[in-house]
Every structure is written in C-alpha cells, then in structure tokens.
Amino acid sequence: MSDFKLGEVADAITVVAHLGRLTFYAPSHNLANSTEHDVQLRCQMSEPCFDVAHLGHVEVLTDRFDESLDFFTRVYGLKLSAQEGGSAYLRAWDDYEFHTLKLTAAATTGVGHIGYRVSSPKALERRVAAIEASDYVVHGWTKGDAGHGPAFRFEDPFGHHFELYWETKRYDPRPEDRPALKNVASRFVPQGAAPRRLDHVNLLADDVTTFRNFMQTCLGARVTEQIRLDNGRLGGCWFTINNKSYDLACTEEHGRGRGRLHHVTYATDQREDILRAADIFLENGVHIETGPHKHAIQGTFFLYVWEPAGNRVELANAGARLILAPDWETVTWTETERKKGQAWGLNTIETFHTHGTPPVNEIP
Ligand SMILES: [Fe+2]
Ligand SMILES: [Fe+2]
C-alpha cells in the first residue's frame, strides 16, 4: 500500500476509519455508477445492507387491556401518545416516533405486527421489490395508522406479520412534556421503570434457519450471534439491520405454537436502572421470571417479567456495545457452551424455553 494514491481511485474504494486506523476496501465495481439493481444485489449478499433503518414498533395483543395498559404506563413507565380504535399508542421518553408499542385489545395475547422504518423512499422501493420477488407471503400496502403512513406488509413462514414504512409521525410533545434540552424527544419522568427507547423483539419459530433466510432476503439483516445445537439445527439467531448488536432475535419454538412472541424489550441507560426496576416490579406484584443478570450471548444485562396478560417483557442494557465491523463474523455458540448458563452462571429458567404468547391452546 506504500505507493497507494488515494486521489486516483477515490471513487472506487470505500475508506473506513476506525479511531486512527485506516482500512481500505476495494469493491468489485465503481460505487459512483451503482444502480438500484446493484444495491439490491448487495443486499442479497453478505455485504451490509442499510435499506432498513431500525425497528420502529411492535404491536402487542392483550386480553386484559386495562391491566396491561396500567402496567405499561404506571409500572413499566412508557408514555401514552394516544388511544383509539381499541389500541393504545405508547413510547419511551426518548423514542422519536409517535409510538414504539401498539397495545391492542384482542381475544388473546402475542404479537400483532412488527414495524421497521426504512432509510428512504428509494430504500423502501428496493425492499418491496426484493420481497415481491421472493416466495414469502405478501399482504401488500396498508394506509398505516395513527403512528405512521403507508406500510408494506408481509409474513414470515411462521405466521409473524411484518411491515416496512417510510412516512412516520414524529412525537410532538405537549408543553408539559417538553424536555429541558432540545436534543431528546420528551421530558424524562421517573414513572416506573422509565426505559429510554425500544430495543428489540424476540420471536419463536419452528425452524430458525428458515427464519434466518427470511430476515436476510426481506430485510437485508445480518446475523451477529447464533446458537448451533448438537443436532445441527440453529437454536437461535440474533439479527441486526444497523450497527446495534441486535434488534430482533428468533429462538426455536418448543411449545408447538405458531407465530408466537417470546418477548419485547426496551433499553435503559444504565444497569442500575434495571436493579431499581426489579424493586418496582416487586412492589407492584409483577411476576419476575428471571434476572437481573447478564446474558452470555450479546452480553446484555437483563430482567424479564410477565405483564398482566402474560406477554413477556424485558428491560435490557447492552452497555456501549455496537457492531461496527462491516465484515463482522457471526459468533456461534455451541450447545455445551449454552448449558453453562448465563454470563455469571445463572441457569436459564425452564419457563424461558416453554412460555410464549399466545398460550398454545389459544392459538386460532
Ligand atoms: Fe404499524
Ligand atoms: Fe431479549
């Protein structure tokens, strides 16, 4: 690289700076001449694809709406943006969108849909084209709801409904909810656990490898960590579509259910917030399933509880961990390693392997 002249090939390389260390990557073609087709092709390959920006919201179903809403606002500490049509639109205090949790009254529990915001209108076109060209079930366009504009809906092979959207409704705080500093989305109010933002969702699937193919094809997701069982099957996969360590996890379904939710998670600024939350849950009679403790996979500090209708909800703190390497190699955990328990030795509680929502006998 000693006779390398940056100016001569500046448009044909990608230069990535890592705190003083420069790494040069020579792509196979000139980026300046990239077509949408090229971008779409890269999204189908192992190269990072940033068409999808972030996990936007999760719709959680409840058959005990009033109790669930009381939990999510007074105890878990989300803020209520609106309530209409049998749904409550909720967000954490620094979520920039109108809602990140849509709590919907239903005959049972579980997940209604999972919404991802895309990076641009063009990125949405590329993703829609890729999904339509696939064999996955497509539901097509919806006009959106109180929290966002038109959304393109599709379905994974296990019955979970996904949507992609660009147009969103940003949260506009009322005067009493306006923050002192203008670079946060709303005022911090220490009501309940009061997490800062939506972090991730964990789904259950009969075949994690099939689910992984879906995430790579439809969202351009990368797998940051996974579990490989002794029988050769994938026990779990952790996916990212940006530089977070994960925004969706999928673990193997052991309860013979379909389209089930394992948990939804919000992030706190500090581990200490999670210890405080444990006492708040205890005082309010909330079922603490496991934690606080630290996951071996992803190193996330965690606490799992069940909201009144039975949906599992997590609080998590991933520290400063980010996935910056564009050529990140998936970390694979063996079954033997997993049997050692969580990071500091806590054994994974049995219900963590079996409890999902809705309960199996209520699945339509
Ligand atoms: Fe939505
Ligand atoms: Fe989690």
Tab-separated table of C-alpha atoms and ligand atoms in Angstrom:
chain	number	residue	atom	x	y	z
A	1	MET	CA	0.000	0.000	0.000
A	2	SER	CA	3.079	2.280	0.102
A	3	ASP	CA	2.568	3.717	-3.404
A	4	PHE	CA	-1.193	3.957	-2.972
A	5	LYS	CA	-2.577	7.296	-4.210
A	6	LEU	CA	-5.960	7.977	-2.724
A	7	GLY	CA	-6.934	10.638	-5.265
A	8	GLU	CA	-6.569	8.357	-8.273
A	9	VAL	CA	-9.152	5.837	-7.145
A	10	ALA	CA	-11.148	7.786	-4.612
A	11	ASP	CA	-14.467	6.897	-6.208
A	12	ALA	CA	-13.626	3.213	-6.443
A	13	ILE	CA	-12.843	2.491	-2.828
A	14	THR	CA	-14.522	2.727	0.485
A	15	VAL	CA	-12.380	4.204	3.225
A	16	VAL	CA	-13.356	3.291	6.737
A	17	ALA	CA	-11.676	4.998	9.652
A	18	HIS	CA	-11.528	3.208	12.980
A	19	LEU	CA	-10.142	5.644	15.538
A	20	GLY	CA	-6.891	6.415	13.763
A	21	ARG	CA	-6.533	3.140	11.869
A	22	LEU	CA	-7.410	3.331	8.176
A	23	THR	CA	-8.634	0.258	6.367
A	24	PHE	CA	-9.119	0.258	2.608
A	25	TYR	CA	-11.675	-1.920	0.878
A	26	ALA	CA	-11.716	-2.320	-2.893
A	27	PRO	CA	-15.241	-3.119	-4.037
A	28	SER	CA	-15.887	-5.036	-7.212
A	29	HIS	CA	-17.221	-2.035	-9.088
A	30	ASN	CA	-17.349	1.749	-9.062
A	31	LEU	CA	-19.763	2.933	-6.388
A	32	ALA	CA	-20.418	6.166	-8.283
A	33	ASN	CA	-22.014	4.105	-11.050
A	34	SER	CA	-24.113	1.902	-8.729
A	35	THR	CA	-27.626	1.290	-9.888
A	36	GLU	CA	-30.570	0.362	-7.720
A	37	HIS	CA	-30.148	-3.143	-9.077
A	38	ASP	CA	-26.555	-3.172	-7.771
A	39	VAL	CA	-27.728	-2.036	-4.351
A	40	GLN	CA	-30.386	-4.725	-4.339
A	41	LEU	CA	-27.824	-7.341	-5.262
A	42	ARG	CA	-25.512	-6.233	-2.447
A	43	CYS	CA	-28.428	-6.522	-0.035
A	44	GLN	CA	-28.860	-10.152	-1.008
A	45	MET	CA	-25.174	-10.885	-0.464
A	46	SER	CA	-23.175	-10.826	2.722
A	47	GLU	CA	-22.268	-7.145	2.389
A	48	PRO	CA	-24.081	-4.968	4.955
A	49	CYS	CA	-27.365	-3.540	3.685
A	50	PHE	CA	-28.749	-0.426	5.289
A	51	ASP	CA	-32.058	-0.165	3.414
A	52	VAL	CA	-33.891	-0.778	6.677
A	53	ALA	CA	-33.086	1.822	9.327
A	54	HIS	CA	-34.383	0.478	12.625
A	55	LEU	CA	-37.062	-1.455	14.461
A	56	GLY	CA	-39.942	1.007	14.650
A	57	HIS	CA	-42.682	-0.564	16.717
A	58	VAL	CA	-44.185	-3.796	17.950
A	59	GLU	CA	-47.913	-4.431	18.270
A	60	VAL	CA	-48.613	-6.470	21.396
A	61	LEU	CA	-52.012	-8.104	21.863
A	62	THR	CA	-53.693	-8.376	25.243
A	63	ASP	CA	-56.889	-9.946	26.541
A	64	ARG	CA	-56.609	-7.844	29.729
A	65	PHE	CA	-56.307	-4.431	28.085
A	66	ASP	CA	-56.883	-2.167	31.092
A	67	GLU	CA	-54.468	-4.095	33.313
A	68	SER	CA	-51.845	-4.266	30.563
A	69	LEU	CA	-52.150	-0.539	29.860
A	70	ASP	CA	-51.802	0.229	33.574
A	71	PHE	CA	-48.657	-1.952	33.677
A	72	PHE	CA	-47.041	-0.410	30.611
A	73	THR	CA	-47.688	3.174	31.744
A	74	ARG	CA	-47.578	3.254	35.567
A	75	VAL	CA	-45.160	0.375	36.242
A	76	TYR	CA	-43.052	-0.128	33.092
A	77	GLY	CA	-43.021	3.632	32.548
A	78	LEU	CA	-43.962	4.204	28.904
A	79	LYS	CA	-45.873	7.335	27.869
A	80	LEU	CA	-49.294	7.237	26.262
A	81	SER	CA	-49.431	9.151	22.955
A	82	ALA	CA	-52.999	8.260	22.026
A	83	GLN	CA	-55.738	5.733	22.499
A	84	GLU	CA	-58.091	4.928	19.646
A	85	GLY	CA	-59.784	2.014	17.914
A	86	GLY	CA	-59.057	-0.483	20.675
A	87	SER	CA	-55.347	0.307	20.717
A	88	ALA	CA	-53.059	2.390	22.908
A	89	TYR	CA	-50.043	4.018	21.264
A	90	LEU	CA	-47.103	4.091	23.658
A	91	ARG	CA	-43.493	5.217	23.550
A	92	ALA	CA	-40.475	5.511	25.829
A	93	TRP	CA	-39.406	9.027	26.757
A	94	ASP	CA	-36.637	9.260	24.114
A	95	ASP	CA	-38.366	7.408	21.277
A	96	TYR	CA	-38.641	9.964	18.467
A	97	GLU	CA	-41.693	8.423	16.835
A	98	PHE	CA	-45.297	8.744	17.958
A	99	HIS	CA	-45.256	5.187	19.211
A	100	THR	CA	-42.987	2.186	19.562
A	101	LEU	CA	-45.530	-0.093	21.256
A	102	LYS	CA	-49.070	-0.510	19.970
A	103	LEU	CA	-51.067	-2.270	22.662
A	104	THR	CA	-54.215	-3.772	21.155
A	105	ALA	CA	-57.201	-5.329	22.877
A	106	ALA	CA	-57.738	-8.825	21.494
A	107	ALA	CA	-59.187	-12.225	22.322
A	108	THR	CA	-55.716	-13.474	23.193
A	109	THR	CA	-52.096	-12.373	23.654
A	110	GLY	CA	-48.981	-12.315	21.462
A	111	VAL	CA	-47.686	-10.110	18.672
A	112	GLY	CA	-49.892	-8.315	16.134
A	113	HIS	CA	-47.247	-6.935	13.797
A	114	ILE	CA	-43.634	-5.797	13.766
A	115	GLY	CA	-42.868	-2.495	12.041
A	116	TYR	CA	-39.469	-1.462	10.688
A	117	ARG	CA	-38.763	2.046	9.387
A	118	VAL	CA	-36.702	2.134	6.188
A	119	SER	CA	-33.842	4.505	5.342
A	120	SER	CA	-35.502	6.405	2.481
A	121	PRO	CA	-38.373	6.181	-0.009
A	122	LYS	CA	-35.978	4.614	-2.540
A	123	ALA	CA	-34.852	2.070	0.032
A	124	LEU	CA	-38.499	1.162	0.576
A	125	GLU	CA	-38.928	0.584	-3.172
A	126	ARG	CA	-35.880	-1.700	-3.202
A	127	ARG	CA	-37.077	-3.734	-0.228
A	128	VAL	CA	-40.601	-4.080	-1.633
A	129	ALA	CA	-39.154	-5.275	-4.960
A	130	ALA	CA	-36.977	-7.832	-3.167
A	131	ILE	CA	-39.881	-9.121	-1.078
A	132	GLU	CA	-42.239	-9.296	-4.051
A	133	ALA	CA	-39.596	-11.248	-5.977
A	134	SER	CA	-39.378	-13.769	-3.137
A	135	ASP	CA	-41.696	-16.650	-2.310
A	136	TYR	CA	-42.780	-15.182	1.040
A	137	VAL	CA	-46.425	-14.340	1.714
A	138	VAL	CA	-47.175	-10.706	0.796
A	139	HIS	CA	-50.185	-8.841	2.189
A	140	GLY	CA	-49.408	-5.611	0.313
A	141	TRP	CA	-49.916	-1.979	1.218
A	142	THR	CA	-51.910	-0.688	4.184
A	143	LYS	CA	-52.602	3.001	4.718
A	144	GLY	CA	-50.907	2.913	8.108
A	145	ASP	CA	-52.428	4.008	11.391
A	146	ALA	CA	-52.202	6.798	13.976
A	147	GLY	CA	-48.419	6.395	14.172
A	148	HIS	CA	-47.210	6.082	10.597
A	149	GLY	CA	-48.062	6.331	6.918
A	150	PRO	CA	-48.403	3.659	4.226
A	151	ALA	CA	-46.805	0.359	5.143
A	152	PHE	CA	-45.950	-2.699	3.097
A	153	ARG	CA	-46.969	-5.883	4.897
A	154	PHE	CA	-45.611	-9.381	4.501
A	155	GLU	CA	-45.328	-12.516	6.550
A	156	ASP	CA	-42.605	-14.889	7.652
A	157	PRO	CA	-43.073	-18.658	7.187
A	158	PHE	CA	-44.182	-18.968	10.828
A	159	GLY	CA	-47.074	-16.503	10.776
A	160	HIS	CA	-45.491	-13.307	12.150
A	161	HIS	CA	-46.655	-10.188	10.306
A	162	PHE	CA	-44.011	-7.620	9.358
A	163	GLU	CA	-44.300	-4.209	7.745
A	164	LEU	CA	-41.930	-1.635	6.277
A	165	TYR	CA	-42.719	2.088	6.164
A	166	TRP	CA	-41.002	5.382	5.494
A	167	GLU	CA	-43.554	8.063	6.383
A	168	THR	CA	-43.823	8.338	10.110
A	169	LYS	CA	-45.411	10.578	12.709
A	170	ARG	CA	-42.781	12.159	14.921
A	171	TYR	CA	-43.706	12.708	18.528
A	172	ASP	CA	-44.532	16.362	19.154
A	173	PRO	CA	-44.507	16.927	22.911
A	174	ARG	CA	-47.194	18.963	24.580
A	175	PRO	CA	-45.818	21.921	26.611
A	176	GLU	CA	-45.888	19.902	29.848
A	177	ASP	CA	-43.936	17.077	28.180
A	178	ARG	CA	-41.332	19.304	26.513
A	179	PRO	CA	-37.760	18.452	27.637
A	180	ALA	CA	-35.327	20.977	29.120
A	181	LEU	CA	-32.787	20.080	26.437
A	182	LYS	CA	-33.962	20.088	22.830
A	183	ASN	CA	-31.950	17.047	21.758
A	184	VAL	CA	-34.175	14.482	23.442
A	185	ALA	CA	-37.662	13.515	22.351
A	186	SER	CA	-39.588	14.334	25.517
A	187	ARG	CA	-39.209	15.044	29.208
A	188	PHE	CA	-37.720	12.316	31.389
A	189	VAL	CA	-40.274	11.480	34.063
A	190	PRO	CA	-39.185	8.831	36.601
A	191	GLN	CA	-42.509	6.993	36.425
A	192	GLY	CA	-41.976	3.267	36.943
A	193	ALA	CA	-39.001	1.686	35.205
A	194	ALA	CA	-38.956	4.501	32.606
A	195	PRO	CA	-36.724	2.926	29.916
A	196	ARG	CA	-35.240	5.206	27.275
A	197	ARG	CA	-36.142	3.572	23.964
A	198	LEU	CA	-37.413	0.439	22.223
A	199	ASP	CA	-34.597	-2.075	21.832
A	200	HIS	CA	-35.618	-5.407	20.305
A	201	VAL	CA	-38.220	-8.110	19.859
A	202	ASN	CA	-37.759	-11.884	20.212
A	203	LEU	CA	-39.947	-14.230	18.130
A	204	LEU	CA	-40.357	-18.003	18.163
A	205	ALA	CA	-40.065	-20.191	15.060
A	206	ASP	CA	-40.075	-23.929	14.375
A	207	ASP	CA	-37.058	-23.624	12.103
A	208	VAL	CA	-34.595	-20.825	12.872
A	209	THR	CA	-32.602	-21.439	9.680
A	210	THR	CA	-35.731	-20.810	7.602
A	211	PHE	CA	-36.410	-17.676	9.633
A	212	ARG	CA	-32.812	-16.524	9.077
A	213	ASN	CA	-33.272	-16.810	5.307
A	214	PHE	CA	-36.415	-14.691	5.585
A	215	MET	CA	-34.633	-11.939	7.525
A	216	GLN	CA	-31.715	-11.854	5.109
A	217	THR	CA	-33.905	-11.790	1.996
A	218	CYS	CA	-36.608	-9.388	3.153
A	219	LEU	CA	-34.757	-7.001	5.482
A	220	GLY	CA	-31.121	-7.430	4.441
A	221	ALA	CA	-30.370	-8.377	8.060
A	222	ARG	CA	-27.027	-9.604	9.374
A	223	VAL	CA	-26.658	-12.347	11.978
A	224	THR	CA	-24.389	-11.140	14.782
A	225	GLU	CA	-24.645	-14.219	17.039
A	226	GLN	CA	-26.307	-17.643	16.858
A	227	ILE	CA	-26.655	-20.962	18.689
A	228	ARG	CA	-25.779	-24.175	16.850
A	229	LEU	CA	-27.299	-27.201	18.578
A	230	ASP	CA	-25.649	-30.631	18.686
A	231	ASN	CA	-28.288	-31.927	16.251
A	232	GLY	CA	-27.103	-29.383	13.677
A	233	ARG	CA	-30.150	-27.129	13.957
A	234	LEU	CA	-29.954	-23.445	14.799
A	235	GLY	CA	-31.310	-22.874	18.307
A	236	GLY	CA	-31.374	-19.099	17.988
A	237	CYS	CA	-30.261	-16.184	15.821
A	238	TRP	CA	-29.685	-12.534	16.700
A	239	PHE	CA	-30.204	-10.107	13.803
A	240	THR	CA	-29.231	-6.507	13.137
A	241	ILE	CA	-30.054	-4.168	10.282
A	242	ASN	CA	-27.926	-1.278	11.562
A	243	ASN	CA	-24.973	-1.020	13.978
A	244	LYS	CA	-26.815	-2.181	17.101
A	245	SER	CA	-25.782	-5.629	18.239
A	246	TYR	CA	-29.346	-6.881	17.579
A	247	ASP	CA	-32.862	-5.587	17.078
A	248	LEU	CA	-34.594	-8.921	16.575
A	249	ALA	CA	-33.898	-12.373	17.913
A	250	CYS	CA	-35.504	-15.635	16.885
A	251	THR	CA	-35.333	-18.726	19.034
A	252	GLU	CA	-36.618	-22.221	18.450
A	253	GLU	CA	-40.261	-22.873	19.272
A	254	HIS	CA	-40.580	-25.691	21.799
A	255	GLY	CA	-44.284	-25.320	22.588
A	256	ARG	CA	-45.731	-26.345	19.207
A	257	GLY	CA	-47.152	-22.851	18.762
A	258	ARG	CA	-47.265	-20.736	15.628
A	259	GLY	CA	-46.472	-17.048	15.136
A	260	ARG	CA	-45.657	-16.602	18.786
A	261	LEU	CA	-43.928	-13.838	20.726
A	262	HIS	CA	-41.135	-14.625	23.163
A	263	HIS	CA	-40.602	-11.085	24.437
A	264	VAL	CA	-40.343	-7.394	23.636
A	265	THR	CA	-37.595	-5.260	25.151
A	266	TYR	CA	-36.870	-1.630	25.976
A	267	ALA	CA	-33.407	-0.265	26.764
A	268	THR	CA	-32.303	1.615	29.847
A	269	ASP	CA	-29.357	3.986	30.108
A	270	GLN	CA	-27.710	2.071	32.937
A	271	ARG	CA	-27.658	-1.327	34.597
A	272	GLU	CA	-28.648	0.408	37.835
A	273	ASP	CA	-31.980	1.354	36.249
A	274	ILE	CA	-32.715	-2.371	35.917
A	275	LEU	CA	-31.943	-3.103	39.576
A	276	ARG	CA	-34.293	-0.262	40.536
A	277	ALA	CA	-36.914	-1.633	38.159
A	278	ALA	CA	-36.724	-5.046	39.851
A	279	ASP	CA	-37.799	-3.429	43.126
A	280	ILE	CA	-40.580	-1.527	41.348
A	281	PHE	CA	-41.881	-4.767	39.806
A	282	LEU	CA	-41.669	-6.486	43.193
A	283	GLU	CA	-43.639	-3.712	44.893
A	284	ASN	CA	-46.328	-3.890	42.202
A	285	GLY	CA	-46.845	-7.634	42.254
A	286	VAL	CA	-45.382	-8.167	38.780
A	287	HIS	CA	-44.159	-11.707	38.032
A	288	ILE	CA	-40.350	-11.559	37.788
A	289	GLU	CA	-39.353	-14.535	35.655
A	290	THR	CA	-35.551	-14.257	35.718
A	291	GLY	CA	-32.792	-11.736	36.375
A	292	PRO	CA	-31.367	-9.247	36.878
A	293	HIS	CA	-28.338	-10.960	35.379
A	294	LYS	CA	-26.075	-10.747	32.331
A	295	HIS	CA	-26.623	-12.744	29.142
A	296	ALA	CA	-23.663	-14.710	27.810
A	297	ILE	CA	-24.938	-14.113	24.264
A	298	GLN	CA	-24.595	-10.406	23.389
A	299	GLY	CA	-23.518	-9.587	26.966
A	300	THR	CA	-26.764	-7.742	27.674
A	301	PHE	CA	-27.768	-7.043	31.288
A	302	PHE	CA	-31.387	-8.176	31.581
A	303	LEU	CA	-34.570	-8.575	33.576
A	304	TYR	CA	-37.649	-10.471	32.389
A	305	VAL	CA	-41.168	-10.042	33.727
A	306	TRP	CA	-44.644	-11.009	32.567
A	307	GLU	CA	-47.145	-8.210	32.070
A	308	PRO	CA	-50.664	-8.915	33.448
A	309	ALA	CA	-51.901	-10.689	30.301
A	310	GLY	CA	-48.829	-12.950	30.223
A	311	ASN	CA	-46.705	-11.358	27.500
A	312	ARG	CA	-43.028	-11.490	28.464
A	313	VAL	CA	-41.386	-8.066	28.653
A	314	GLU	CA	-37.692	-7.369	29.145
A	315	LEU	CA	-35.582	-4.450	30.284
A	316	ALA	CA	-32.049	-4.534	28.901
A	317	ASN	CA	-28.800	-2.656	28.887
A	318	ALA	CA	-26.211	-3.582	26.255
A	319	GLY	CA	-23.592	-1.163	27.531
A	320	ALA	CA	-21.690	0.639	24.799
A	321	ARG	CA	-21.577	-2.423	22.573
A	322	LEU	CA	-22.030	-1.775	18.839
A	323	ILE	CA	-21.301	-3.807	15.711
A	324	LEU	CA	-19.009	-1.514	13.744
A	325	ALA	CA	-17.095	-4.070	11.678
A	326	PRO	CA	-18.605	-4.217	8.175
A	327	ASP	CA	-17.155	-7.732	7.882
A	328	TRP	CA	-18.392	-8.932	11.291
A	329	GLU	CA	-18.217	-12.706	11.546
A	330	THR	CA	-21.195	-14.362	13.191
A	331	VAL	CA	-20.367	-15.618	16.691
A	332	THR	CA	-21.579	-19.205	17.050
A	333	TRP	CA	-22.307	-20.710	20.470
A	334	THR	CA	-22.421	-24.463	20.959
A	335	GLU	CA	-24.997	-26.375	22.961
A	336	THR	CA	-22.306	-27.244	25.528
A	337	GLU	CA	-21.430	-23.568	25.946
A	338	ARG	CA	-25.076	-22.664	26.377
A	339	LYS	CA	-25.509	-25.283	29.111
A	340	LYS	CA	-23.015	-23.332	31.231
A	341	GLY	CA	-25.851	-20.863	31.795
A	342	GLN	CA	-25.800	-17.109	31.557
A	343	ALA	CA	-22.652	-14.983	31.804
A	344	TRP	CA	-22.213	-15.287	35.568
A	345	GLY	CA	-23.593	-18.821	35.820
A	346	LEU	CA	-27.313	-18.285	36.311
A	347	ASN	CA	-29.139	-21.264	34.832
A	348	THR	CA	-31.752	-20.400	32.253
A	349	ILE	CA	-35.150	-20.886	33.898
A	350	GLU	CA	-37.346	-23.640	32.404
A	351	THR	CA	-40.241	-21.317	31.533
A	352	PHE	CA	-37.865	-19.344	29.312
A	353	HIS	CA	-37.813	-22.361	26.974
A	354	THR	CA	-41.538	-23.040	27.056
A	355	HIS	CA	-43.525	-19.842	27.730
A	356	GLY	CA	-44.550	-17.804	24.724
A	357	THR	CA	-47.666	-15.867	23.808
A	358	PRO	CA	-50.346	-16.649	22.950
A	359	PRO	CA	-50.548	-19.834	25.022
A	360	VAL	CA	-50.622	-22.809	22.679
A	361	ASN	CA	-54.212	-23.814	23.475
A	362	GLU	CA	-55.420	-20.340	22.437
A	363	ILE	CA	-53.796	-20.226	19.005
A	364	PRO	CA	-56.584	-19.982	16.416
B	1	FE	FE	-47.503	-0.386	12.225
B	2	FE	FE	-34.081	-10.046	24.750
